[in-house]
PDB file of C-alpha atoms and ligand atoms in Angstrom:
ATOM      1  CA  UNK A   1     217.102 110.104 -19.943  1.00 42.00           C
ATOM      2  CA  UNK A   2     215.133 107.544 -17.950  1.00 42.00           C
ATOM      3  CA  UNK A   3     215.090 107.494 -14.165  1.00 42.00           C
ATOM      4  CA  UNK A   4     216.897 104.141 -14.219  1.00 42.00           C
ATOM      5  CA  UNK A   5     219.980 105.847 -15.608  1.00 44.00           C
ATOM      6  CA  UNK A   6     220.194 108.581 -12.986  1.00 44.00           C
ATOM      7  CA  UNK A   7     222.952 108.293 -10.382  1.00 63.00           C
ATOM      8  CA  UNK A   8     221.597 106.801  -7.174  1.00 79.00           C
ATOM      9  CA  UNK A   9     220.634 109.395  -4.666  1.00 97.00           C
ATOM     10  CA  UNK A  10     219.856 108.354  -1.116  1.00 98.00           C
ATOM     11  CA  UNK A  11     218.808 111.659   0.446  1.00 98.00           C
ATOM     12  CA  UNK A  12     217.182 114.600  -1.295  1.00 98.00           C
ATOM     13  CA  UNK A  13     216.503 117.798   0.647  1.00 99.00           C
ATOM     14  CA  UNK A  14     214.367 120.632  -0.710  1.00 99.00           C
ATOM     15  CA  UNK A  15     214.024 124.267   0.311  1.00 99.00           C
ATOM     16  CA  UNK A  16     210.390 124.682  -0.719  1.00 98.00           C
ATOM     17  CA  UNK A  17     210.395 128.373  -1.591  1.00 98.00           C
ATOM     18  CA  UNK A  18     208.101 130.587  -3.676  1.00 98.00           C
ATOM     19  CA  UNK A  19     204.602 129.955  -2.350  1.00 98.00           C
ATOM     20  CA  UNK A  20     204.126 133.684  -1.743  1.00 98.00           C
ATOM     21  CA  UNK A  21     205.202 134.633  -5.265  1.00 98.00           C
ATOM     22  CA  UNK A  22     202.978 131.918  -6.724  1.00 98.00           C
ATOM     23  CA  UNK A  23     199.977 133.459  -4.927  1.00 98.00           C
ATOM     24  CA  UNK A  24     200.979 137.027  -5.753  1.00 98.00           C
ATOM     25  CA  UNK A  25     201.132 136.186  -9.469  1.00 98.00           C
ATOM     26  CA  UNK A  26     197.483 135.096  -9.208  1.00 98.00           C
ATOM     27  CA  UNK A  27     196.313 137.961  -7.014  1.00 98.00           C
ATOM     28  CA  UNK A  28     195.625 135.481  -4.239  1.00 98.00           C
ATOM     29  CA  UNK A  29     196.485 135.788  -0.545  1.00 97.00           C
ATOM     30  CA  UNK A  30     199.835 134.237   0.453  1.00 98.00           C
ATOM     31  CA  UNK A  31     198.000 131.550   2.403  1.00 97.00           C
ATOM     32  CA  UNK A  32     196.608 130.209  -0.889  1.00 98.00           C
ATOM     33  CA  UNK A  33     200.174 129.840  -2.110  1.00 98.00           C
ATOM     34  CA  UNK A  34     200.978 127.835   1.000  1.00 98.00           C
ATOM     35  CA  UNK A  35     197.948 125.640   0.383  1.00 98.00           C
ATOM     36  CA  UNK A  36     199.086 124.984  -3.193  1.00 98.00           C
ATOM     37  CA  UNK A  37     202.559 124.281  -1.831  1.00 98.00           C
ATOM     38  CA  UNK A  38     201.244 121.793   0.720  1.00 98.00           C
ATOM     39  CA  UNK A  39     199.224 120.090  -2.019  1.00 97.00           C
ATOM     40  CA  UNK A  40     202.431 119.626  -4.001  1.00 98.00           C
ATOM     41  CA  UNK A  41     204.213 117.739  -1.236  1.00 98.00           C
ATOM     42  CA  UNK A  42     202.570 114.386  -1.856  1.00 97.00           C
ATOM     43  CA  UNK A  43     203.249 114.596  -5.578  1.00 97.00           C
ATOM     44  CA  UNK A  44     206.975 114.909  -4.880  1.00 98.00           C
ATOM     45  CA  UNK A  45     206.852 112.199  -2.189  1.00 98.00           C
ATOM     46  CA  UNK A  46     205.376 109.865  -4.803  1.00 97.00           C
ATOM     47  CA  UNK A  47     208.002 110.843  -7.383  1.00 98.00           C
ATOM     48  CA  UNK A  48     210.784 110.157  -4.880  1.00 98.00           C
ATOM     49  CA  UNK A  49     209.399 106.677  -4.343  1.00 96.00           C
ATOM     50  CA  UNK A  50     209.325 106.154  -8.072  1.00 97.00           C
ATOM     51  CA  UNK A  51     212.949 107.279  -8.408  1.00 97.00           C
ATOM     52  CA  UNK A  52     214.056 105.159  -5.469  1.00 97.00           C
ATOM     53  CA  UNK A  53     215.081 108.079  -3.247  1.00 98.00           C
ATOM     54  CA  UNK A  54     214.773 106.746   0.289  1.00 98.00           C
ATOM     55  CA  UNK A  55     215.082 109.986   2.256  1.00 98.00           C
ATOM     56  CA  UNK A  56     213.226 113.188   1.423  1.00 98.00           C
ATOM     57  CA  UNK A  57     213.642 116.188   3.715  1.00 99.00           C
ATOM     58  CA  UNK A  58     211.519 119.288   3.199  1.00 99.00           C
ATOM     59  CA  UNK A  59     212.185 122.697   4.717  1.00 99.00           C
ATOM     60  CA  UNK A  60     208.691 123.722   5.779  1.00 98.00           C
ATOM     61  CA  UNK A  61     209.176 126.382   8.478  1.00 98.00           C
ATOM     62  CA  UNK A  62     212.372 128.079   9.605  1.00 99.00           C
ATOM     63  CA  UNK A  63     213.235 129.540  12.996  1.00 98.00           C
ATOM     64  CA  UNK A  64     213.148 132.899  11.188  1.00 98.00           C
ATOM     65  CA  UNK A  65     209.683 132.413   9.695  1.00 98.00           C
ATOM     66  CA  UNK A  66     208.090 133.521  13.008  1.00 98.00           C
ATOM     67  CA  UNK A  67     208.899 137.066  11.808  1.00 98.00           C
ATOM     68  CA  UNK A  68     206.007 136.808   9.340  1.00 98.00           C
ATOM     69  CA  UNK A  69     202.549 138.258  10.107  1.00 98.00           C
ATOM     70  CA  UNK A  70     200.695 136.184  12.717  1.00 98.00           C
ATOM     71  CA  UNK A  71     197.905 135.365  10.242  1.00 97.00           C
ATOM     72  CA  UNK A  72     200.394 133.816   7.819  1.00 98.00           C
ATOM     73  CA  UNK A  73     202.115 131.837  10.585  1.00 98.00           C
ATOM     74  CA  UNK A  74     198.735 130.579  11.804  1.00 98.00           C
ATOM     75  CA  UNK A  75     197.732 129.564   8.289  1.00 98.00           C
ATOM     76  CA  UNK A  76     200.980 127.606   7.921  1.00 98.00           C
ATOM     77  CA  UNK A  77     200.482 125.809  11.232  1.00 98.00           C
ATOM     78  CA  UNK A  78     196.882 124.936  10.331  1.00 98.00           C
ATOM     79  CA  UNK A  79     198.061 123.571   6.987  1.00 98.00           C
ATOM     80  CA  UNK A  80     200.604 121.403   8.785  1.00 98.00           C
ATOM     81  CA  UNK A  81     197.903 119.876  10.979  1.00 98.00           C
ATOM     82  CA  UNK A  82     195.657 119.387   7.970  1.00 98.00           C
ATOM     83  CA  UNK A  83     198.437 117.758   5.984  1.00 98.00           C
ATOM     84  CA  UNK A  84     199.013 115.228   8.762  1.00 98.00           C
ATOM     85  CA  UNK A  85     195.277 114.546   9.197  1.00 97.00           C
ATOM     86  CA  UNK A  86     194.825 113.948   5.484  1.00 97.00           C
ATOM     87  CA  UNK A  87     198.007 112.086   4.617  1.00 97.00           C
ATOM     88  CA  UNK A  88     198.720 109.855   7.591  1.00 98.00           C
ATOM     89  CA  UNK A  89     196.656 107.049   6.098  1.00 97.00           C
ATOM     90  CA  UNK A  90     198.628 107.245   2.859  1.00 97.00           C
ATOM     91  CA  UNK A  91     201.911 107.149   4.809  1.00 97.00           C
ATOM     92  CA  UNK A  92     200.766 104.011   6.601  1.00 97.00           C
ATOM     93  CA  UNK A  93     199.579 102.311   3.414  1.00 97.00           C
ATOM     94  CA  UNK A  94     202.839 103.117   1.636  1.00 96.00           C
ATOM     95  CA  UNK A  95     205.085 102.150   4.590  1.00 97.00           C
ATOM     96  CA  UNK A  96     206.494 105.706   4.793  1.00 98.00           C
ATOM     97  CA  UNK A  97     208.063 106.857   8.065  1.00 98.00           C
ATOM     98  CA  UNK A  98     207.012 110.365   8.970  1.00 98.00           C
ATOM     99  CA  UNK A  99     209.780 112.278  10.674  1.00 98.00           C
ATOM    100  CA  UNK A 100     210.540 115.851  11.775  1.00 98.00           C
ATOM    101  CA  UNK A 101     213.568 117.913  12.757  1.00 98.00           C
ATOM    102  CA  UNK A 102     213.674 121.289  14.481  1.00 98.00           C
ATOM    103  CA  UNK A 103     212.761 122.805  17.817  1.00 98.00           C
ATOM    104  CA  UNK A 104     209.516 120.846  17.794  1.00 98.00           C
ATOM    105  CA  UNK A 105     208.554 121.849  21.343  1.00 98.00           C
ATOM    106  CA  UNK A 106     208.273 125.441  20.060  1.00 98.00           C
ATOM    107  CA  UNK A 107     205.416 124.585  17.675  1.00 98.00           C
ATOM    108  CA  UNK A 108     201.815 125.453  18.606  1.00 98.00           C
ATOM    109  CA  UNK A 109     200.281 122.706  20.749  1.00 97.00           C
ATOM    110  CA  UNK A 110     197.780 121.380  18.213  1.00 97.00           C
ATOM    111  CA  UNK A 111     200.267 121.082  15.333  1.00 97.00           C
ATOM    112  CA  UNK A 112     202.947 119.705  17.665  1.00 97.00           C
ATOM    113  CA  UNK A 113     200.629 117.012  19.027  1.00 98.00           C
ATOM    114  CA  UNK A 114     199.552 115.873  15.563  1.00 98.00           C
ATOM    115  CA  UNK A 115     203.160 115.776  14.461  1.00 98.00           C
ATOM    116  CA  UNK A 116     204.290 113.611  17.381  1.00 98.00           C
ATOM    117  CA  UNK A 117     201.285 111.321  16.884  1.00 98.00           C
ATOM    118  CA  UNK A 118     202.104 110.818  13.191  1.00 98.00           C
ATOM    119  CA  UNK A 119     205.758 110.156  14.016  1.00 98.00           C
ATOM    120  CA  UNK A 120     204.782 107.633  16.677  1.00 98.00           C
ATOM    121  CA  UNK A 121     202.267 105.886  14.407  1.00 98.00           C
ATOM    122  CA  UNK A 122     204.753 105.472  11.549  1.00 98.00           C
ATOM    123  CA  UNK A 123     207.950 104.866  13.538  1.00 98.00           C
ATOM    124  CA  UNK A 124     208.215 101.197  12.491  1.00 98.00           C
ATOM    125  CA  UNK A 125     207.568 101.841   8.805  1.00 98.00           C
ATOM    126  CA  UNK A 126     210.596 100.638   6.909  1.00 97.00           C
ATOM    127  CA  UNK A 127     210.084 102.254   3.494  1.00 97.00           C
ATOM    128  CA  UNK A 128     210.753 105.859   2.556  1.00 98.00           C
ATOM    129  CA  UNK A 129     211.455 108.501   5.174  1.00 98.00           C
ATOM    130  CA  UNK A 130     209.736 111.874   4.872  1.00 98.00           C
ATOM    131  CA  UNK A 131     211.298 114.437   7.198  1.00 98.00           C
ATOM    132  CA  UNK A 132     209.774 117.883   7.667  1.00 98.00           C
ATOM    133  CA  UNK A 133     212.077 120.606   8.965  1.00 99.00           C
ATOM    134  CA  UNK A 134     209.819 122.622  11.265  1.00 98.00           C
ATOM    135  CA  UNK A 135     210.838 125.504  13.484  1.00 98.00           C
ATOM    136  CA  UNK A 136     214.188 124.461  12.091  1.00 99.00           C
ATOM    137  CA  UNK A 137     217.417 126.421  11.785  1.00 99.00           C
ATOM    138  CA  UNK A 138     220.874 125.051  11.072  1.00 99.00           C
ATOM    139  CA  UNK A 139     222.546 127.294  13.648  1.00 98.00           C
ATOM    140  CA  UNK A 140     219.982 126.516  16.358  1.00 98.00           C
ATOM    141  CA  UNK A 141     220.549 122.808  15.628  1.00 99.00           C
ATOM    142  CA  UNK A 142     224.303 123.177  16.059  1.00 98.00           C
ATOM    143  CA  UNK A 143     223.853 125.309  19.206  1.00 98.00           C
ATOM    144  CA  UNK A 144     221.373 122.759  20.629  1.00 98.00           C
ATOM    145  CA  UNK A 145     223.851 119.945  19.916  1.00 98.00           C
ATOM    146  CA  UNK A 146     226.638 121.893  21.642  1.00 98.00           C
ATOM    147  CA  UNK A 147     224.433 122.355  24.703  1.00 98.00           C
ATOM    148  CA  UNK A 148     223.564 118.631  24.831  1.00 98.00           C
ATOM    149  CA  UNK A 149     227.253 117.765  24.482  1.00 98.00           C
ATOM    150  CA  UNK A 150     228.182 120.127  27.313  1.00 98.00           C
ATOM    151  CA  UNK A 151     225.503 118.507  29.488  1.00 98.00           C
ATOM    152  CA  UNK A 152     226.802 115.018  28.675  1.00 98.00           C
ATOM    153  CA  UNK A 153     230.345 116.050  29.585  1.00 98.00           C
ATOM    154  CA  UNK A 154     229.086 117.648  32.803  1.00 98.00           C
ATOM    155  CA  UNK A 155     227.136 114.467  33.680  1.00 98.00           C
ATOM    156  CA  UNK A 156     230.203 112.371  33.022  1.00 98.00           C
ATOM    157  CA  UNK A 157     228.579 110.384  30.190  1.00 98.00           C
ATOM    158  CA  UNK A 158     230.818 111.875  27.482  1.00 98.00           C
ATOM    159  CA  UNK A 159     234.566 112.240  27.456  1.00 98.00           C
ATOM    160  CA  UNK A 160     235.807 115.558  26.008  1.00 98.00           C
ATOM    161  CA  UNK A 161     238.574 113.749  24.126  1.00 98.00           C
ATOM    162  CA  UNK A 162     236.001 111.653  22.268  1.00 98.00           C
ATOM    163  CA  UNK A 163     234.260 114.638  20.641  1.00 98.00           C
ATOM    164  CA  UNK A 164     234.932 114.420  16.932  1.00 98.00           C
ATOM    165  CA  UNK A 165     232.679 114.977  13.886  1.00 98.00           C
ATOM    166  CA  UNK A 166     230.964 111.605  14.219  1.00 98.00           C
ATOM    167  CA  UNK A 167     230.344 112.112  17.944  1.00 98.00           C
ATOM    168  CA  UNK A 168     229.001 115.612  17.317  1.00 98.00           C
ATOM    169  CA  UNK A 169     226.646 114.251  14.648  1.00 98.00           C
ATOM    170  CA  UNK A 170     225.037 111.975  17.230  1.00 98.00           C
ATOM    171  CA  UNK A 171     223.694 115.064  19.038  1.00 98.00           C
ATOM    172  CA  UNK A 172     221.903 116.533  16.019  1.00 98.00           C
ATOM    173  CA  UNK A 173     218.072 116.449  15.913  1.00 98.00           C
ATOM    174  CA  UNK A 174     218.038 113.168  13.955  1.00 98.00           C
ATOM    175  CA  UNK A 175     221.365 111.347  14.132  1.00 98.00           C
ATOM    176  CA  UNK A 176     220.051 108.635  11.785  1.00 97.00           C
ATOM    177  CA  UNK A 177     219.413 111.058   8.943  1.00 98.00           C
ATOM    178  CA  UNK A 178     222.215 110.755   6.365  1.00 98.00           C
ATOM    179  CA  UNK A 179     223.743 113.888   4.839  1.00 98.00           C
ATOM    180  CA  UNK A 180     221.763 115.050   1.796  1.00 98.00           C
ATOM    181  CA  UNK A 181     223.314 114.108  -1.536  1.00 98.00           C
ATOM    182  CA  UNK A 182     221.373 116.826  -3.325  1.00 98.00           C
ATOM    183  CA  UNK A 183     219.734 120.025  -2.049  1.00 98.00           C
ATOM    184  CA  UNK A 184     217.206 121.710  -4.335  1.00 99.00           C
ATOM    185  CA  UNK A 185     215.974 125.261  -3.802  1.00 99.00           C
ATOM    186  CA  UNK A 186     212.954 126.387  -5.776  1.00 98.00           C
ATOM    187  CA  UNK A 187     212.192 130.019  -6.753  1.00 98.00           C
ATOM    188  CA  UNK A 188     215.691 131.082  -7.615  1.00 98.00           C
ATOM    189  CA  UNK A 189     217.163 132.521  -4.406  1.00 98.00           C
ATOM    190  CA  UNK A 190     220.873 131.715  -4.143  1.00 98.00           C
ATOM    191  CA  UNK A 191     221.098 131.187  -0.393  1.00 98.00           C
ATOM    192  CA  UNK A 192     220.783 128.461   2.237  1.00 98.00           C
ATOM    193  CA  UNK A 193     218.494 130.369   4.639  1.00 98.00           C
ATOM    194  CA  UNK A 194     219.809 128.412   7.649  1.00 98.00           C
ATOM    195  CA  UNK A 195     218.985 124.943   6.277  1.00 99.00           C
ATOM    196  CA  UNK A 196     221.017 121.853   7.309  1.00 98.00           C
ATOM    197  CA  UNK A 197     224.260 123.794   7.715  1.00 98.00           C
ATOM    198  CA  UNK A 198     226.152 120.918   9.315  1.00 98.00           C
ATOM    199  CA  UNK A 199     224.807 118.216   6.993  1.00 98.00           C
ATOM    200  CA  UNK A 200     225.263 120.139   3.728  1.00 98.00           C
ATOM    201  CA  UNK A 201     229.062 120.262   3.852  1.00 98.00           C
ATOM    202  CA  UNK A 202     229.383 118.219   0.637  1.00 97.00           C
ATOM    203  CA  UNK A 203     225.862 118.242  -0.782  1.00 98.00           C
ATOM    204  CA  UNK A 204     225.341 119.076  -4.425  1.00 98.00           C
ATOM    205  CA  UNK A 205     223.220 122.197  -4.889  1.00 98.00           C
ATOM    206  CA  UNK A 206     220.537 122.806  -7.517  1.00 98.00           C
ATOM    207  CA  UNK A 207     218.524 126.012  -7.801  1.00 98.00           C
ATOM    208  CA  UNK A 208     215.579 126.388 -10.155  1.00 98.00           C
ATOM    209  CA  UNK A 209     213.438 129.463 -10.867  1.00 98.00           C
ATOM    210  CA  UNK A 210     210.321 127.274 -10.772  1.00 98.00           C
ATOM    211  CA  UNK A 211     208.124 128.175  -7.782  1.00 98.00           C
ATOM    212  CA  UNK A 212     207.450 125.384  -5.288  1.00 99.00           C
ATOM    213  CA  UNK A 213     203.733 124.865  -6.139  1.00 98.00           C
ATOM    214  CA  UNK A 214     204.790 124.390  -9.800  1.00 98.00           C
ATOM    215  CA  UNK A 215     207.686 122.035  -9.025  1.00 98.00           C
ATOM    216  CA  UNK A 216     206.411 118.721 -10.409  1.00 98.00           C
ATOM    217  CA  UNK A 217     207.935 115.378 -11.343  1.00 98.00           C
ATOM    218  CA  UNK A 218     209.264 116.779 -14.614  1.00 98.00           C
ATOM    219  CA  UNK A 219     211.208 119.479 -12.733  1.00 98.00           C
ATOM    220  CA  UNK A 220     212.471 116.912 -10.250  1.00 98.00           C
ATOM    221  CA  UNK A 221     213.691 114.794 -13.148  1.00 98.00           C
ATOM    222  CA  UNK A 222     215.666 117.766 -14.505  1.00 98.00           C
ATOM    223  CA  UNK A 223     217.308 118.176 -11.101  1.00 98.00           C
ATOM    224  CA  UNK A 224     218.138 114.470 -10.947  1.00 98.00           C
ATOM    225  CA  UNK A 225     219.674 114.630 -14.400  1.00 97.00           C
ATOM    226  CA  UNK A 226     221.849 117.559 -13.345  1.00 98.00           C
ATOM    227  CA  UNK A 227     222.877 115.617 -10.247  1.00 98.00           C
ATOM    228  CA  UNK A 228     223.756 112.574 -12.342  1.00 97.00           C
ATOM    229  CA  UNK A 229     226.219 114.695 -14.288  1.00 96.00           C
ATOM    230  CA  UNK A 230     227.991 116.082 -11.225  1.00 96.00           C
ATOM    231  CA  UNK A 231     231.514 115.047 -10.316  1.00 95.00           C
ATOM    232  CA  UNK A 232     231.500 114.609  -6.543  1.00 95.00           C
ATOM    233  CA  UNK A 233     235.110 114.761  -5.430  1.00 95.00           C
ATOM    234  CA  UNK A 234     234.770 115.372  -1.680  1.00 95.00           C
ATOM    235  CA  UNK A 235     238.066 117.228  -1.779  1.00 95.00           C
ATOM    236  CA  UNK A 236     239.907 114.412  -3.506  1.00 95.00           C
ATOM    237  CA  UNK A 237     240.900 113.794  -7.114  1.00 93.00           C
ATOM    238  CA  UNK A 238     238.860 111.478  -9.285  1.00 84.00           C
ATOM    239  CA  UNK A 239     240.609 108.899 -11.421  1.00 73.00           C
ATOM    240  CA  UNK A 240     240.345 109.668 -15.146  1.00 63.00           C
TER     241      UNK A 240
HETATM  242  C1  LIG B   1     208.068 129.143   1.146  1.00 80.20           C
HETATM  243  O1  LIG B   1     207.408 130.104   0.400  1.00 80.20           O
HETATM  244  C2  LIG B   1     207.246 128.646   2.308  1.00 80.20           C
HETATM  245  C3  LIG B   1     207.758 129.067   3.618  1.00 80.20           C
HETATM  246  C4  LIG B   1     208.824 129.758   3.844  1.00 80.20           C
HETATM  247  C5  LIG B   1     206.966 128.660   4.749  1.00 80.20           C
HETATM  248  P1  LIG B   1     207.492 131.640   0.764  1.00 80.20           P
HETATM  249  O2  LIG B   1     206.324 131.994   1.607  1.00 80.20           O
HETATM  250  O3  LIG B   1     208.805 131.994   1.335  1.00 80.20           O
HETATM  251  O4  LIG B   1     207.332 132.269  -0.688  1.00 80.20           O
HETATM  252  P2  LIG B   1     208.017 133.585  -1.232  1.00 80.20           P
HETATM  253  O5  LIG B   1     209.488 133.430  -1.054  1.00 80.20           O
HETATM  254  O6  LIG B   1     207.465 134.725  -0.437  1.00 80.20           O
HETATM  255  O7  LIG B   1     207.609 133.634  -2.670  1.00 80.20           O
HETATM  256  C1  LIG B   2     213.361 129.367   3.563  1.00 80.20           C
HETATM  257  O1  LIG B   2     212.569 130.223   2.816  1.00 80.20           O
HETATM  258  C2  LIG B   2     212.540 128.640   4.573  1.00 80.20           C
HETATM  259  C3  LIG B   2     211.593 127.679   4.053  1.00 80.20           C
HETATM  260  C4  LIG B   2     211.467 127.331   2.796  1.00 80.20           C
HETATM  261  C5  LIG B   2     210.776 127.048   5.041  1.00 80.20           C
HETATM  262  P1  LIG B   2     212.392 131.771   3.196  1.00 80.20           P
HETATM  263  O2  LIG B   2     211.508 132.347   2.172  1.00 80.20           O
HETATM  264  O3  LIG B   2     211.990 131.890   4.611  1.00 80.20           O
HETATM  265  O4  LIG B   2     213.882 132.294   3.067  1.00 80.20           O
HETATM  266  P2  LIG B   2     214.426 133.772   2.806  1.00 80.20           P
HETATM  267  O5  LIG B   2     213.766 134.681   3.792  1.00 80.20           O
HETATM  268  O6  LIG B   2     214.076 134.138   1.412  1.00 80.20           O
HETATM  269  O7  LIG B   2     215.910 133.655   2.998  1.00 80.20           O
HETATM  270 MG1  LIG B   3     210.522 132.652   0.510  1.00 80.20          MG
END
């Protein structure tokens, strides 16, 4: 089936899992798996452009990933900085807006600075939106939103009676980010691992055993085909 026939998908989110297993299978250090994983990001960004998917959100580092050995965390943060250094020019050329969600102030200074610079430089780009979830957790995001809401009520800028789902959504890390239509997890684990808990209420889920560094356009196409065959009811009943 050609891409033109696949159901339109506005926001794709991916839990990029399996870098460690990819490295282990090759007797390489885990950091080499992360490097291969980082190298795969642009390939999927390009495929999303080809398939007309405007928003791509990638889970790159969770609030729980700090539990890993310091050397692995450092390698991941260095890769993030490197990715920005190397790909910013491409983002500019292709009119891609570079975006991030998470507790960004908790990132190491160097990576955090590069990230904010790239976001600032691409903020007026009107094409695709690439969002990296960094130092991100779904529960921390909801807790952070609750705190901001409480502050707004305390300051008198928000009326308690006006707090509904839409109002709550405006206090998330990126209120402009639409809910994902499809969430892909690579490497076979059947769990959400604290990703986009609020936004995923009605997302379609797709899990593949393929490890993230091996997840190429062909695998993405399989996921899009599966999505195209889904019956999204949102709690209602579809007409026959
Ligand atoms: C995903 O790969 C990347 C991050 C979580 C940063 P993993 O490092 O979790 O790979 P596995 O799950 O150990 O194979
Ligand atoms: C989820 O993967 C986080 C990212 C992909 C960044 P993990 O490998 O950290 O998740 P668990 O530990 O298997 O749940
Ligand atoms: Mg993992």
